[in-house]
Backbone as ProteinMPNN parsed JSONL, in Angstrom:
{"seq_chain_A": "MSRLVALLCLVLSGCLVDVTHDGVVVVACVGDSNTQAAYLPGEVGWCEQLALAPSVIVRNYGAGGATWQGNVFPATGGPGCAAQTAQAIADGADTIVAACGTNNIGPQPAGSWGTAGTNAVLGPARAAGRIVYLLGIPFMDLAKVPTATSFNLAVQSANAELAAIAGASWVPAPSLASSDYYLDGKHLLTSGQFVRAAAIRAKVVQ", "coords_chain_A": {"N_chain_A": [[0.178, 25.665, -2.462], [1.458, 23.12, -2.161], [-0.711, 21.39, -2.599], [-1.297, 21.873, -5.187], [0.957, 20.911, -6.5], [0.645, 18.176, -5.792], [-1.632, 17.58, -7.165], [-0.849, 17.978, -9.787], [1.033, 15.92, -10.033], [-0.659, 13.797, -9.817], [-2.032, 14.022, -12.216], [0.016, 13.596, -13.979], [0.719, 11.082, -13.184], [3.021, 9.939, -12.094], [5.48, 10.809, -9.855], [8.008, 12.262, -7.902], [8.417, 14.341, -5.575], [9.389, 17.017, -3.467], [7.054, 17.986, -1.659], [6.638, 19.082, 0.78], [8.523, 20.926, 1.122], [10.986, 20.713, 2.651], [13.469, 20.123, 1.933], [14.13, 17.417, 1.457], [13.032, 14.416, -0.196], [10.518, 12.288, 0.788], [9.215, 9.11, 0.944], [6.492, 7.369, 2.151], [5.576, 4.079, 3.277], [2.61, 2.542, 3.925], [0.667, 0.097, 5.48], [-0.169, -3.487, 5.958], [0.87, -6.692, 7.241], [2.111, -7.699, 4.992], [3.392, -5.453, 4.054], [4.942, -4.557, 6.304], [6.567, -6.892, 6.565], [7.803, -8.451, 8.523], [8.013, -11.112, 8.747], [9.86, -11.96, 6.962], [13.354, -12.705, 6.063], [15.525, -10.347, 7.27], [13.568, -8.51, 7.298], [12.855, -7.44, 4.77], [10.833, -6.102, 2.555], [8.423, -5.174, 0.027], [8.506, -2.429, 0.264], [11.096, -1.816, 1.132], [12.45, -2.586, -1.156], [11.911, -0.807, -3.072], [13.864, 0.813, -4.255], [14.384, 3.505, -5.111], [15.578, 6.769, -6.145], [18.853, 7.597, -4.797], [18.728, 9.833, -3.251], [16.181, 9.796, -2.136], [14.204, 9.289, 0.656], [12.958, 6.454, 2.112], [10.396, 5.229, 4.158], [9.093, 2.788, 6.28], [5.967, 2.081, 7.55], [4.388, 0.034, 7.996], [2.261, -2.505, 9.613], [1.669, -5.571, 11.153], [-1.467, -7.26, 10.785], [-2.909, -4.86, 10.34], [-5.739, -2.94, 9.551], [-7.912, -0.832, 7.535], [-8.852, 1.239, 9.429], [-7.902, 0.246, 11.89], [-6.726, -2.534, 13.802], [-6.608, -6.074, 13.435], [-5.76, -7.391, 15.534], [-6.32, -6.012, 18.217], [-5.257, -5.737, 20.823], [-2.554, -6.301, 20.664], [-1.607, -5.675, 18.229], [-0.178, -3.419, 15.791], [-0.486, 0.091, 14.709], [-3.348, 1.032, 12.584], [-3.946, 1.554, 9.072], [-4.954, 4.25, 8.945], [-3.918, 5.561, 11.136], [-1.183, 5.119, 10.681], [-0.868, 6.644, 8.363], [-1.432, 9.149, 9.257], [0.716, 9.445, 11.004], [2.888, 9.316, 9.261], [2.482, 11.63, 7.732], [2.809, 13.571, 9.79], [5.491, 13.15, 10.182], [6.583, 14.261, 8.031], [6.313, 13.13, 5.424], [6.29, 13.095, 1.886], [5.121, 11.645, -0.147], [2.632, 9.136, 0.017], [2.388, 5.815, -0.002], [0.029, 3.347, -0.096], [-0.797, 0.233, 0.977], [-3.312, -1.397, 1.733], [-6.081, -3.213, 3.219], [-6.268, -6.07, 2.924], [-6.786, -7.314, 5.426], [-9.357, -6.442, 5.896], [-11.028, -7.848, 4.309], [-14.007, -9.661, 4.249], [-15.105, -8.69, 6.877], [-15.398, -6.042, 5.916], [-18.022, -4.218, 4.467], [-19.595, -4.7, 1.335], [-19.304, -2.417, -1.325], [-18.281, -0.252, 0.219], [-15.646, 0.162, 0.137], [-14.326, 2.098, -1.292], [-14.97, 4.397, 0.261], [-13.782, 3.616, 2.657], [-11.024, 3.601, 2.026], [-10.748, 6.314, 1.268], [-11.386, 7.728, 3.634], [-9.446, 6.727, 5.461], [-6.881, 6.996, 4.338], [-6.564, 8.559, 1.854], [-8.154, 10.943, 2.164], [-7.067, 12.382, 4.485], [-4.365, 12.608, 3.675], [-4.466, 14.041, 1.112], [-5.705, 16.316, 2.013], [-3.543, 17.437, 3.35], [-1.934, 17.996, 1.341], [-0.373, 15.904, 0.202], [1.112, 13.453, -1.975], [-0.573, 10.611, -3.288], [-0.644, 7.025, -3.563], [-2.402, 4.279, -4.25], [-2.388, 0.799, -3.558], [-3.259, -2.262, -5.261], [-5.083, -4.856, -3.623], [-3.592, -7.832, -2.841], [-4.291, -10.999, -4.384], [-5.144, -14.224, -3.002], [-3.275, -17.253, -3.226], [-4.522, -19.75, -4.973], [-3.489, -22.252, -5.51], [-2.203, -23.066, -3.27], [-4.125, -22.561, -1.327], [-6.959, -23.793, -1.939], [-9.538, -23.174, -1.173], [-9.935, -20.521, -1.124], [-11.37, -19.106, -3.02], [-13.706, -17.479, -2.629], [-12.696, -15.484, -1.15], [-10.933, -14.36, -2.969], [-12.698, -13.411, -4.838], [-13.897, -11.372, -3.401], [-11.784, -9.704, -3.078], [-11.324, -8.969, -5.691], [-13.626, -7.415, -6.149], [-13.295, -5.367, -4.217], [-10.9, -4.204, -5.119], [-11.776, -3.079, -7.545], [-13.514, -1.076, -6.573], [-11.648, 0.451, -5.16], [-9.903, 1.327, -7.135], [-11.349, 3.172, -8.497], [-11.365, 5.396, -6.96], [-11.26, 8.907, -6.856], [-8.505, 11.112, -7.144], [-6.304, 9.758, -6.233], [-3.438, 7.888, -7.29], [-3.657, 4.81, -8.911], [-2.317, 1.611, -8.392], [-2.376, -1.376, -9.824], [-2.707, -4.68, -8.438], [-0.048, -6.777, -9.041], [0.537, -9.664, -11.253], [1.113, -12.741, -9.795], [3.338, -15.592, -9.273], [2.717, -18.993, -7.96], [4.911, -19.716, -6.503], [5.695, -17.295, -5.456], [4.491, -16.957, -3.073], [4.044, -17.403, 0.461], [3.533, -20.343, 2.471], [0.94, -20.029, 3.568], [-0.495, -18.985, 1.472], [-1.124, -16.29, 1.386], [0.705, -14.402, 2.392], [3.514, -12.739, 1.03], [6.491, -13.973, -0.458], [9.998, -13.125, -0.748], [10.478, -12.957, -3.491], [7.88, -12.438, -4.463], [7.449, -10.025, -3.218], [9.25, -8.509, -4.506], [8.275, -8.35, -7.104], [6.025, -6.913, -6.582], [7.15, -4.487, -5.703], [8.464, -3.619, -7.985], [6.279, -3.098, -9.621], [5.203, -0.934, -8.216], [7.306, 0.934, -8.355], [7.561, 1.432, -11.011], [5.293, 2.904, -11.476], [5.534, 5.128, -9.782], [7.825, 6.462, -10.613], [7.588, 6.885, -13.318]], "CA_chain_A": [[1.139, 25.276, -3.427], [1.657, 21.715, -2.121], [-1.87, 20.688, -3.127], [-1.281, 22.107, -6.622], [1.981, 19.966, -6.862], [0.13, 16.936, -5.685], [-2.604, 17.455, -8.279], [-0.069, 17.842, -11.001], [1.649, 14.619, -9.952], [-1.7, 12.819, -10.071], [-2.373, 14.068, -13.636], [1.149, 12.969, -14.635], [0.657, 9.7, -12.725], [4.246, 9.569, -11.628], [6.127, 12.079, -9.43], [8.779, 12.268, -6.709], [8.558, 15.807, -5.337], [9.507, 17.577, -2.093], [5.97, 18.855, -1.43], [6.67, 19.746, 2.127], [9.65, 21.931, 1.072], [11.931, 20.566, 3.765], [14.76, 19.757, 1.426], [14.292, 16.042, 1.152], [11.881, 13.68, -0.627], [10.232, 11.246, 1.67], [8.036, 8.229, 0.613], [6.06, 6.525, 3.269], [4.818, 2.941, 2.953], [1.656, 2.126, 5.006], [-0.08, -1.241, 5.142], [-0.316, -4.627, 6.852], [2.064, -7.569, 7.387], [2.885, -7.796, 3.705], [4.198, -4.215, 4.016], [5.868, -4.626, 7.432], [7.396, -7.89, 6.205], [8.565, -8.913, 9.6], [8.219, -12.594, 8.586], [10.978, -12.219, 5.935], [14.771, -12.447, 6.529], [15.941, -8.909, 7.287], [12.354, -7.692, 7.177], [12.962, -6.682, 3.545], [9.628, -6.353, 1.717], [8.288, -4.264, -1.144], [8.915, -1.038, 0.588], [12.54, -1.785, 1.198], [12.958, -2.965, -2.453], [11.532, 0.166, -4.075], [15.084, 1.264, -5.004], [14.188, 4.756, -5.755], [16.792, 7.526, -6.196], [19.568, 7.507, -3.528], [18.36, 10.95, -2.422], [14.803, 9.686, -1.661], [14.15, 8.501, 1.959], [11.731, 5.601, 2.231], [10.083, 4.799, 5.508], [8.046, 1.686, 6.39], [5.071, 2.242, 8.668], [3.405, -1.11, 8.031], [2.099, -3.212, 10.881], [0.882, -6.837, 10.969], [-2.791, -7.196, 11.234], [-3.496, -3.559, 10.115], [-6.829, -2.755, 8.686], [-7.977, 0.621, 7.173], [-8.868, 2.077, 10.569], [-7.428, -0.282, 13.182], [-5.947, -3.71, 13.71], [-7.399, -7.299, 13.743], [-5.262, -7.73, 16.852], [-6.306, -4.602, 18.93], [-4.498, -5.712, 22.035], [-1.178, -6.514, 20.468], [-1.153, -5.241, 16.849], [0.313, -2.058, 15.597], [-1.531, 1.047, 14.233], [-3.956, 0.69, 11.312], [-3.504, 2.437, 8.017], [-5.235, 5.598, 9.105], [-2.918, 6.122, 12.077], [0.075, 5.113, 9.993], [-0.854, 7.728, 7.453], [-1.27, 10.407, 10.115], [2.051, 9.59, 11.516], [3.715, 9.685, 8.129], [2.166, 13.075, 7.461], [3.441, 14.312, 10.819], [6.901, 13.025, 9.992], [7.094, 14.954, 6.806], [6.311, 12.353, 4.095], [5.766, 13.803, 0.657], [4.28, 10.703, -0.853], [2.051, 8.021, 0.751], [2.003, 4.55, -0.815], [-0.847, 2.624, 0.821], [-1.17, -1.118, 0.69], [-4.22, -1.77, 2.813], [-7.357, -3.735, 2.798], [-6.383, -7.489, 2.999], [-7.462, -7.718, 6.643], [-10.754, -5.964, 5.897], [-11.862, -8.723, 3.489], [-14.928, -10.297, 4.972], [-15.757, -7.648, 7.633], [-15.711, -4.79, 5.197], [-19.206, -4.389, 3.624], [-19.474, -4.404, -0.08], [-19.693, -1.025, -1.636], [-17.804, 0.729, 1.085], [-14.142, 0.201, 0.036], [-13.862, 3.532, -1.687], [-15.131, 5.292, 1.402], [-12.793, 3.21, 3.667], [-9.745, 4.033, 1.572], [-10.665, 7.723, 1.352], [-11.35, 8.213, 4.984], [-8.273, 6.297, 6.207], [-5.604, 7.406, 3.749], [-6.612, 9.534, 0.842], [-8.664, 12.216, 2.673], [-6.042, 13.188, 5.295], [-3.179, 12.896, 2.898], [-4.734, 15.099, 0.228], [-5.857, 17.531, 2.763], [-2.214, 17.887, 3.704], [-1.174, 18.211, 0.106], [0.505, 14.804, -0.08], [0.766, 12.536, -3.147], [-1.101, 9.315, -2.814], [-0.659, 5.907, -4.508], [-3.1, 3.097, -3.589], [-1.955, -0.413, -4.172], [-4.277, -3.201, -5.346], [-4.973, -5.932, -2.636], [-3.112, -9.033, -3.585], [-5.089, -12.209, -4.385], [-4.562, -15.469, -2.395], [-2.796, -18.327, -4.099], [-5.442, -20.866, -4.985], [-2.766, -23.556, -5.574], [-1.943, -23.399, -1.836], [-5.346, -22.48, -0.563], [-8.075, -23.972, -2.932], [-10.745, -22.679, -0.601], [-9.838, -19.028, -1.091], [-12.024, -18.478, -4.121], [-14.588, -16.437, -2.219], [-11.798, -14.325, -0.656], [-10.372, -13.677, -4.116], [-13.854, -12.633, -5.484], [-14.078, -10.164, -2.544], [-10.604, -8.816, -3.49], [-11.67, -8.373, -7.053], [-14.648, -6.349, -6.019], [-12.704, -4.308, -3.396], [-9.959, -3.38, -5.958], [-12.528, -2.27, -8.549], [-13.904, 0.144, -5.855], [-10.442, 1.353, -4.713], [-9.294, 1.848, -8.304], [-12.212, 4.22, -8.959], [-11.237, 6.617, -6.04], [-10.592, 10.025, -7.496], [-7.539, 11.883, -6.298], [-5.158, 8.869, -5.974], [-2.925, 7.077, -8.326], [-3.996, 3.412, -8.627], [-1.332, 0.602, -8.795], [-3.004, -2.683, -9.732], [-1.924, -5.827, -7.867], [0.64, -7.514, -10.101], [0.284, -11.105, -11.303], [2.263, -13.442, -9.028], [3.311, -17.104, -9.351], [2.499, -19.702, -6.668], [6.2, -19.74, -5.737], [5.924, -16.027, -4.817], [3.683, -16.958, -1.849], [4.361, -18.235, 1.586], [2.591, -21.529, 2.606], [-0.434, -19.685, 3.789], [-1.113, -18.501, 0.243], [-1.474, -14.846, 1.47], [1.878, -13.665, 2.581], [4.417, -12.684, -0.165], [7.895, -14.211, -0.245], [10.882, -12.094, -1.203], [10.286, -12.872, -4.94], [6.576, -11.705, -4.662], [7.648, -8.66, -2.757], [10.145, -7.824, -5.482], [7.37, -8.099, -8.198], [5.156, -5.769, -6.171], [7.944, -3.296, -5.719], [8.71, -3.193, -9.414], [5.066, -2.425, -10.184], [5.07, 0.39, -7.642], [8.328, 1.766, -8.777], [7.236, 1.849, -12.393], [4.197, 3.962, -11.426], [5.991, 6.298, -9.061], [8.932, 7.24, -11.289], [7.395, 6.95, -14.716]], "C_chain_A": [[1.346, 23.703, -3.393], [0.516, 20.896, -2.748], [-1.811, 20.777, -4.605], [-0.223, 21.069, -7.218], [1.423, 18.53, -6.876], [-0.814, 16.571, -6.777], [-1.874, 17.269, -9.536], [0.571, 16.482, -11.058], [0.596, 13.534, -10.276], [-1.998, 12.829, -11.516], [-1.223, 13.322, -14.402], [1.346, 11.572, -14.226], [2.039, 9.147, -12.311], [5.135, 10.801, -11.198], [6.816, 11.765, -8.077], [9.189, 13.719, -6.435], [8.599, 16.053, -3.857], [8.343, 18.504, -1.846], [5.908, 19.572, -0.149], [7.722, 20.819, 2.206], [10.557, 21.905, 2.247], [13.362, 20.108, 3.277], [15.056, 18.302, 1.092], [12.954, 15.419, 0.598], [11.632, 12.469, 0.182], [9.047, 10.387, 1.129], [7.781, 7.326, 1.744], [5.172, 5.391, 2.829], [3.891, 2.556, 4.179], [0.95, 0.911, 4.555], [-0.001, -2.266, 6.316], [0.998, -5.459, 6.875], [2.821, -7.672, 6.05], [3.681, -6.435, 3.361], [5.26, -4.223, 5.153], [6.93, -5.73, 7.105], [8.329, -8.457, 7.372], [8.82, -10.445, 9.566], [9.309, -12.991, 7.642], [12.314, -11.985, 6.523], [15.067, -10.936, 6.28], [14.821, -8.005, 7.208], [12.355, -6.841, 5.952], [11.691, -7.068, 2.622], [9.542, -5.404, 0.493], [8.79, -2.879, -0.945], [10.437, -0.855, 0.56], [13.196, -2.038, -0.166], [12.491, -1.946, -3.527], [12.682, 0.73, -4.938], [14.833, 2.448, -5.818], [15.546, 5.464, -5.776], [17.486, 7.542, -4.906], [19.159, 8.728, -2.661], [16.994, 10.892, -1.772], [14.793, 8.81, -0.401], [12.827, 7.74, 1.91], [11.596, 5.053, 3.558], [8.881, 3.805, 5.535], [7.269, 1.893, 7.695], [4.185, 1.03, 8.876], [3.367, -1.842, 9.37], [1.197, -4.439, 10.587], [-0.465, -6.686, 11.534], [-3.558, -5.87, 10.955], [-4.714, -3.623, 9.167], [-6.891, -1.278, 8.188], [-7.973, 1.539, 8.428], [-8.317, 1.501, 11.879], [-6.584, -1.541, 12.988], [-6.774, -4.905, 14.113], [-6.929, -7.829, 15.1], [-5.144, -6.547, 17.759], [-5.419, -4.544, 20.081], [-2.992, -5.726, 21.757], [-0.698, -5.948, 19.162], [-0.76, -3.811, 16.827], [-0.819, -1.153, 15.136], [-2.107, 0.589, 12.867], [-3.466, 1.704, 10.283], [-3.841, 3.881, 8.214], [-4.291, 6.263, 10.035], [-1.525, 6.073, 11.462], [0.208, 6.316, 9.091], [-0.706, 9.053, 8.214], [0.133, 10.578, 10.634], [3.053, 9.884, 10.409], [3.638, 11.15, 7.789], [2.988, 13.933, 8.507], [4.967, 14.24, 10.656], [7.474, 13.612, 8.781], [7.055, 14.239, 5.525], [5.731, 13.233, 2.991], [4.821, 12.887, -0.102], [3.867, 9.544, 0.053], [1.81, 6.899, -0.238], [1.339, 3.619, 0.107], [-1.179, 1.263, 0.187], [-1.999, -1.734, 1.757], [-5.393, -2.569, 2.256], [-7.43, -5.359, 2.944], [-7.116, -7.939, 4.255], [-8.863, -7.202, 6.884], [-11.668, -7.004, 5.113], [-12.708, -9.646, 4.359], [-15.67, -9.303, 5.809], [-16.137, -6.424, 6.894], [-16.908, -4.976, 4.258], [-18.998, -4.025, 2.226], [-19.941, -3.07, -0.354], [-19.147, 0.052, -0.724], [-16.257, 0.79, 1.078], [-13.615, 1.517, -0.361], [-13.943, 4.485, -0.485], [-14.087, 4.927, 2.397], [-11.421, 3.794, 3.219], [-9.612, 5.595, 1.63], [-10.542, 8.241, 2.767], [-10.01, 7.849, 5.711], [-7.018, 6.932, 5.623], [-5.777, 8.573, 2.863], [-7.055, 10.969, 1.372], [-7.61, 12.977, 3.384], [-4.826, 13.53, 4.504], [-3.342, 14.014, 1.898], [-4.97, 16.348, 0.856], [-4.589, 18.203, 3.143], [-1.377, 18.16, 2.462], [-0.221, 17.128, -0.275], [0.144, 14.078, -1.361], [0.516, 11.212, -2.735], [-1.101, 8.226, -3.936], [-1.427, 4.766, -3.656], [-2.78, 1.796, -4.369], [-3.116, -1.456, -4.1], [-3.966, -4.383, -4.243], [-4.562, -7.165, -3.322], [-4.119, -10.248, -3.396], [-4.33, -13.354, -3.542], [-4.228, -16.456, -3.472], [-3.702, -19.511, -3.951], [-4.803, -22.212, -5.041], [-2.402, -24.038, -4.1], [-3.14, -23.429, -0.982], [-6.532, -22.5, -1.546], [-9.376, -23.362, -2.427], [-10.845, -21.063, -0.66], [-10.54, -18.322, -2.224], [-12.958, -17.311, -3.75], [-13.734, -15.172, -1.79], [-11.32, -13.608, -1.889], [-11.469, -12.875, -4.902], [-14.062, -11.345, -4.783], [-12.96, -9.2, -2.917], [-10.847, -8.178, -4.733], [-12.641, -7.195, -6.94], [-14.125, -5.098, -5.263], [-11.711, -3.554, -4.305], [-10.692, -2.572, -6.996], [-13.02, -0.974, -7.849], [-12.71, 1.144, -5.511], [-9.896, 1.996, -5.972], [-10.061, 3.06, -8.793], [-12.074, 5.501, -8.068], [-10.543, 7.741, -6.852], [-9.661, 10.688, -6.494], [-6.424, 10.993, -5.781], [-4.73, 8.117, -7.236], [-3.07, 5.562, -8.026], [-2.806, 2.513, -9.232], [-1.941, -0.785, -8.681], [-2.079, -3.751, -9.132], [-1.301, -6.569, -9.016], [0.33, -9.044, -10.061], [1.485, -11.771, -10.547], [2.138, -14.946, -9.228], [3.015, -17.706, -7.93], [3.771, -19.693, -5.891], [6.522, -18.333, -5.102], [5.157, -15.9, -3.459], [4.25, -17.857, -0.76], [3.363, -19.416, 1.615], [1.174, -21.156, 2.898], [-1.198, -19.113, 2.626], [-1.516, -17.009, 0.257], [-0.233, -13.926, 1.582], [2.859, -13.813, 1.455], [5.851, -13.069, 0.26], [8.685, -13.158, -0.884], [10.642, -11.916, -2.79], [8.973, -12.064, -5.255], [6.656, -10.278, -4.218], [8.297, -7.829, -3.808], [9.24, -7.43, -6.764], [6.449, -6.908, -7.866], [5.928, -4.493, -6.166], [8.236, -2.745, -7.044], [7.444, -2.494, -9.965], [4.867, -1.07, -9.637], [6.109, 1.397, -8.16], [8.012, 2.316, -10.192], [6.116, 2.967, -12.441], [4.664, 5.215, -10.873], [6.904, 7.167, -9.879], [8.707, 7.335, -12.742], [7.326, 8.346, -15.225]], "O_chain_A": [[1.399, 23.06, -4.441], [0.75, 19.847, -3.348], [-2.238, 19.837, -5.275], [-0.462, 20.455, -8.257], [1.67, 17.765, -7.808], [-0.831, 15.443, -7.27], [-2.273, 16.419, -10.332], [0.633, 15.925, -12.153], [0.895, 12.518, -10.903], [-2.214, 11.756, -12.079], [-1.47, 12.545, -15.324], [2.114, 10.873, -14.887], [2.171, 7.929, -12.196], [5.48, 11.666, -12.004], [6.245, 11.08, -7.228], [10.162, 14.234, -6.986], [7.922, 15.377, -3.082], [8.553, 19.716, -1.811], [5.198, 20.567, -0.006], [7.825, 21.538, 3.2], [10.882, 22.953, 2.805], [14.259, 19.78, 4.054], [16.097, 17.987, 0.516], [11.874, 15.902, 0.935], [12.53, 11.63, 0.259], [7.972, 10.936, 0.886], [8.657, 6.621, 2.246], [4.176, 5.594, 2.134], [4.368, 2.294, 5.283], [0.671, 0.729, 3.37], [0.206, -1.909, 7.476], [2.075, -4.954, 6.562], [4.051, -7.725, 6.03], [4.519, -6.402, 2.46], [6.415, -3.893, 4.882], [8.112, -5.496, 7.36], [9.469, -8.862, 7.143], [9.699, -10.972, 10.248], [9.657, -14.165, 7.512], [12.447, -11.145, 7.412], [14.856, -10.4, 5.192], [15.027, -6.801, 7.061], [11.939, -5.683, 5.992], [11.577, -8.158, 2.06], [10.567, -4.911, 0.022], [9.393, -2.25, -1.815], [10.964, 0.126, 0.035], [14.379, -1.741, -0.333], [12.649, -2.184, -4.724], [12.526, 1.061, -6.113], [15.021, 2.458, -7.034], [16.563, 4.845, -5.462], [16.79, 7.503, -3.892], [19.242, 8.644, -1.436], [16.636, 11.761, -0.977], [15.327, 7.701, -0.414], [11.753, 8.305, 1.698], [12.534, 4.462, 4.093], [7.847, 4.002, 4.897], [7.837, 1.882, 8.787], [3.356, 0.984, 9.785], [4.319, -1.799, 10.148], [0.171, -4.365, 9.911], [-0.656, -6.09, 12.594], [-4.736, -5.77, 11.298], [-4.684, -4.285, 8.129], [-5.936, -0.543, 8.437], [-7.197, 2.493, 8.492], [-8.274, 2.211, 12.883], [-5.782, -1.584, 12.055], [-7.575, -4.801, 15.042], [-7.623, -8.621, 15.736], [-4.04, -6.096, 18.063], [-4.848, -3.494, 20.376], [-2.225, -5.197, 22.563], [0.504, -5.752, 18.984], [-1.003, -3.075, 17.783], [-1.982, -1.556, 15.158], [-1.455, -0.13, 12.11], [-2.673, 2.593, 10.593], [-3.104, 4.729, 7.71], [-3.88, 7.399, 9.799], [-0.735, 6.977, 11.736], [1.263, 6.948, 9.045], [0.058, 9.937, 7.828], [0.67, 11.684, 10.699], [3.991, 10.651, 10.628], [4.657, 11.81, 7.584], [3.725, 14.852, 8.15], [5.657, 15.208, 10.975], [8.668, 13.503, 8.503], [7.703, 14.674, 4.573], [4.794, 14.004, 3.199], [3.815, 13.346, -0.643], [4.703, 9.025, 0.792], [1.081, 7.071, -1.215], [1.978, 3.113, 1.03], [-1.726, 1.15, -0.91], [-1.506, -2.492, 2.592], [-5.661, -2.606, 1.055], [-8.526, -5.907, 3.067], [-7.965, -8.828, 4.194], [-9.481, -7.472, 7.914], [-12.89, -7.007, 5.259], [-12.134, -10.375, 5.168], [-16.833, -9.05, 5.495], [-17.145, -5.802, 7.229], [-16.841, -5.797, 3.344], [-18.257, -3.082, 1.945], [-20.874, -2.584, 0.285], [-19.531, 1.211, -0.885], [-15.659, 1.422, 1.949], [-12.604, 2.001, 0.149], [-13.039, 5.293, -0.274], [-13.501, 5.837, 2.984], [-10.747, 4.43, 4.029], [-8.557, 6.128, 1.977], [-9.698, 9.087, 3.064], [-9.526, 8.651, 6.51], [-6.158, 7.373, 6.386], [-5.127, 9.585, 3.125], [-6.439, 11.993, 1.075], [-7.261, 14.087, 2.982], [-4.291, 14.632, 4.635], [-2.468, 14.876, 1.81], [-4.53, 17.39, 0.369], [-4.546, 19.429, 3.253], [-0.206, 18.524, 2.572], [0.704, 17.401, -1.04], [-1.013, 14.092, -1.781], [1.254, 10.655, -1.922], [-1.498, 8.48, -5.073], [-1.06, 4.431, -2.529], [-2.881, 1.71, -5.593], [-3.836, -1.552, -3.106], [-2.824, -4.783, -4.018], [-5.16, -7.524, -4.336], [-4.691, -10.421, -2.32], [-3.104, -13.385, -3.432], [-4.859, -16.471, -4.529], [-3.671, -20.207, -2.935], [-5.42, -23.216, -4.687], [-2.323, -25.231, -3.803], [-3.219, -24.198, -0.024], [-7.052, -21.459, -1.946], [-10.25, -23.061, -3.241], [-11.837, -20.473, -0.232], [-10.372, -17.117, -2.413], [-13.005, -16.296, -4.445], [-14.07, -14.02, -2.064], [-11.286, -12.378, -1.904], [-11.2, -11.843, -5.517], [-14.361, -10.327, -5.407], [-13.194, -7.999, -3.054], [-10.624, -6.978, -4.89], [-12.471, -6.146, -7.561], [-14.45, -3.96, -5.602], [-11.695, -2.325, -4.252], [-10.265, -1.461, -7.309], [-12.959, 0.103, -8.444], [-12.793, 2.37, -5.572], [-9.449, 3.141, -5.901], [-9.473, 3.916, -9.454], [-12.615, 6.552, -8.409], [-9.464, 7.579, -7.422], [-9.912, 10.817, -5.296], [-5.646, 11.445, -4.941], [-5.535, 7.772, -8.101], [-2.632, 5.107, -6.969], [-2.4, 2.668, -10.383], [-2.026, -1.332, -7.581], [-0.859, -3.721, -9.297], [-2.03, -6.968, -9.924], [-0.062, -9.61, -9.04], [2.647, -11.387, -10.677], [1.045, -15.504, -9.337], [3.062, -17.026, -6.905], [3.71, -19.663, -4.661], [7.473, -18.197, -4.331], [5.194, -14.855, -2.81], [4.843, -18.904, -1.02], [2.429, -19.436, 0.813], [0.263, -21.89, 2.517], [-2.381, -18.79, 2.739], [-2.141, -16.511, -0.679], [-0.15, -12.862, 0.97], [3.037, -14.922, 0.952], [6.361, -12.533, 1.245], [8.095, -12.306, -1.549], [10.624, -10.787, -3.281], [8.936, -11.189, -6.12], [5.997, -9.408, -4.786], [7.989, -6.654, -4.007], [9.422, -6.378, -7.375], [6.145, -6.054, -8.7], [5.398, -3.47, -6.6], [8.258, -1.528, -7.232], [7.514, -1.477, -10.655], [4.452, -0.146, -10.336], [5.8, 2.569, -8.371], [8.186, 3.5, -10.483], [6.068, 3.807, -13.339], [4.3, 6.288, -11.355], [6.814, 8.395, -9.876], [9.593, 7.849, -13.424], [7.161, 8.557, -16.426]]}, "name": "protein", "num_of_chains": 1, "seq": "MSRLVALLCLVLSGCLVDVTHDGVVVVACVGDSNTQAAYLPGEVGWCEQLALAPSVIVRNYGAGGATWQGNVFPATGGPGCAAQTAQAIADGADTIVAACGTNNIGPQPAGSWGTAGTNAVLGPARAAGRIVYLLGIPFMDLAKVPTATSFNLAVQSANAELAAIAGASWVPAPSLASSDYYLDGKHLLTSGQFVRAAAIRAKVVQ"}
């Protein structure tokens, strides 16, 4: 039954449902430092700004340095998106919102992004009957980092692959202003996090 509900939500492209039948609706955010938001005051990122219904529980599993399957800081970093997803499922999450991939740019071979996303997040979540949203990887700000053109081209290619994954609802990376970025041109300030949250919220509750 839970898989049928998840499929229906995919068709409708917007759904907040208690697919685990435990009496509460739980949304889990998985991702890297832009999800964890430990660098922001109060650690308030897009996950904390989703502002869904008061009855919906939102949990942030993000970890700085997270990749699809691990962490770029294996000795000190937290779990990757695959492990975060597994934990969220074990904790009873009904919906998985995944914002992964930034730290894979470069090492991740072209043409393998769909496989990476499916293996890390979509496959396990769908097998458990969970609803899945995949977020577009944010581009770097060229005004702050003019040398990031190749990075952004890789992001564009990666997002095209991820958007084509069947079985997940795609949330494109929203357009951001230079003022929405931290000085490194990669991490999002509170304003950028808000824009991202708005894009996700519009998709999840439409």
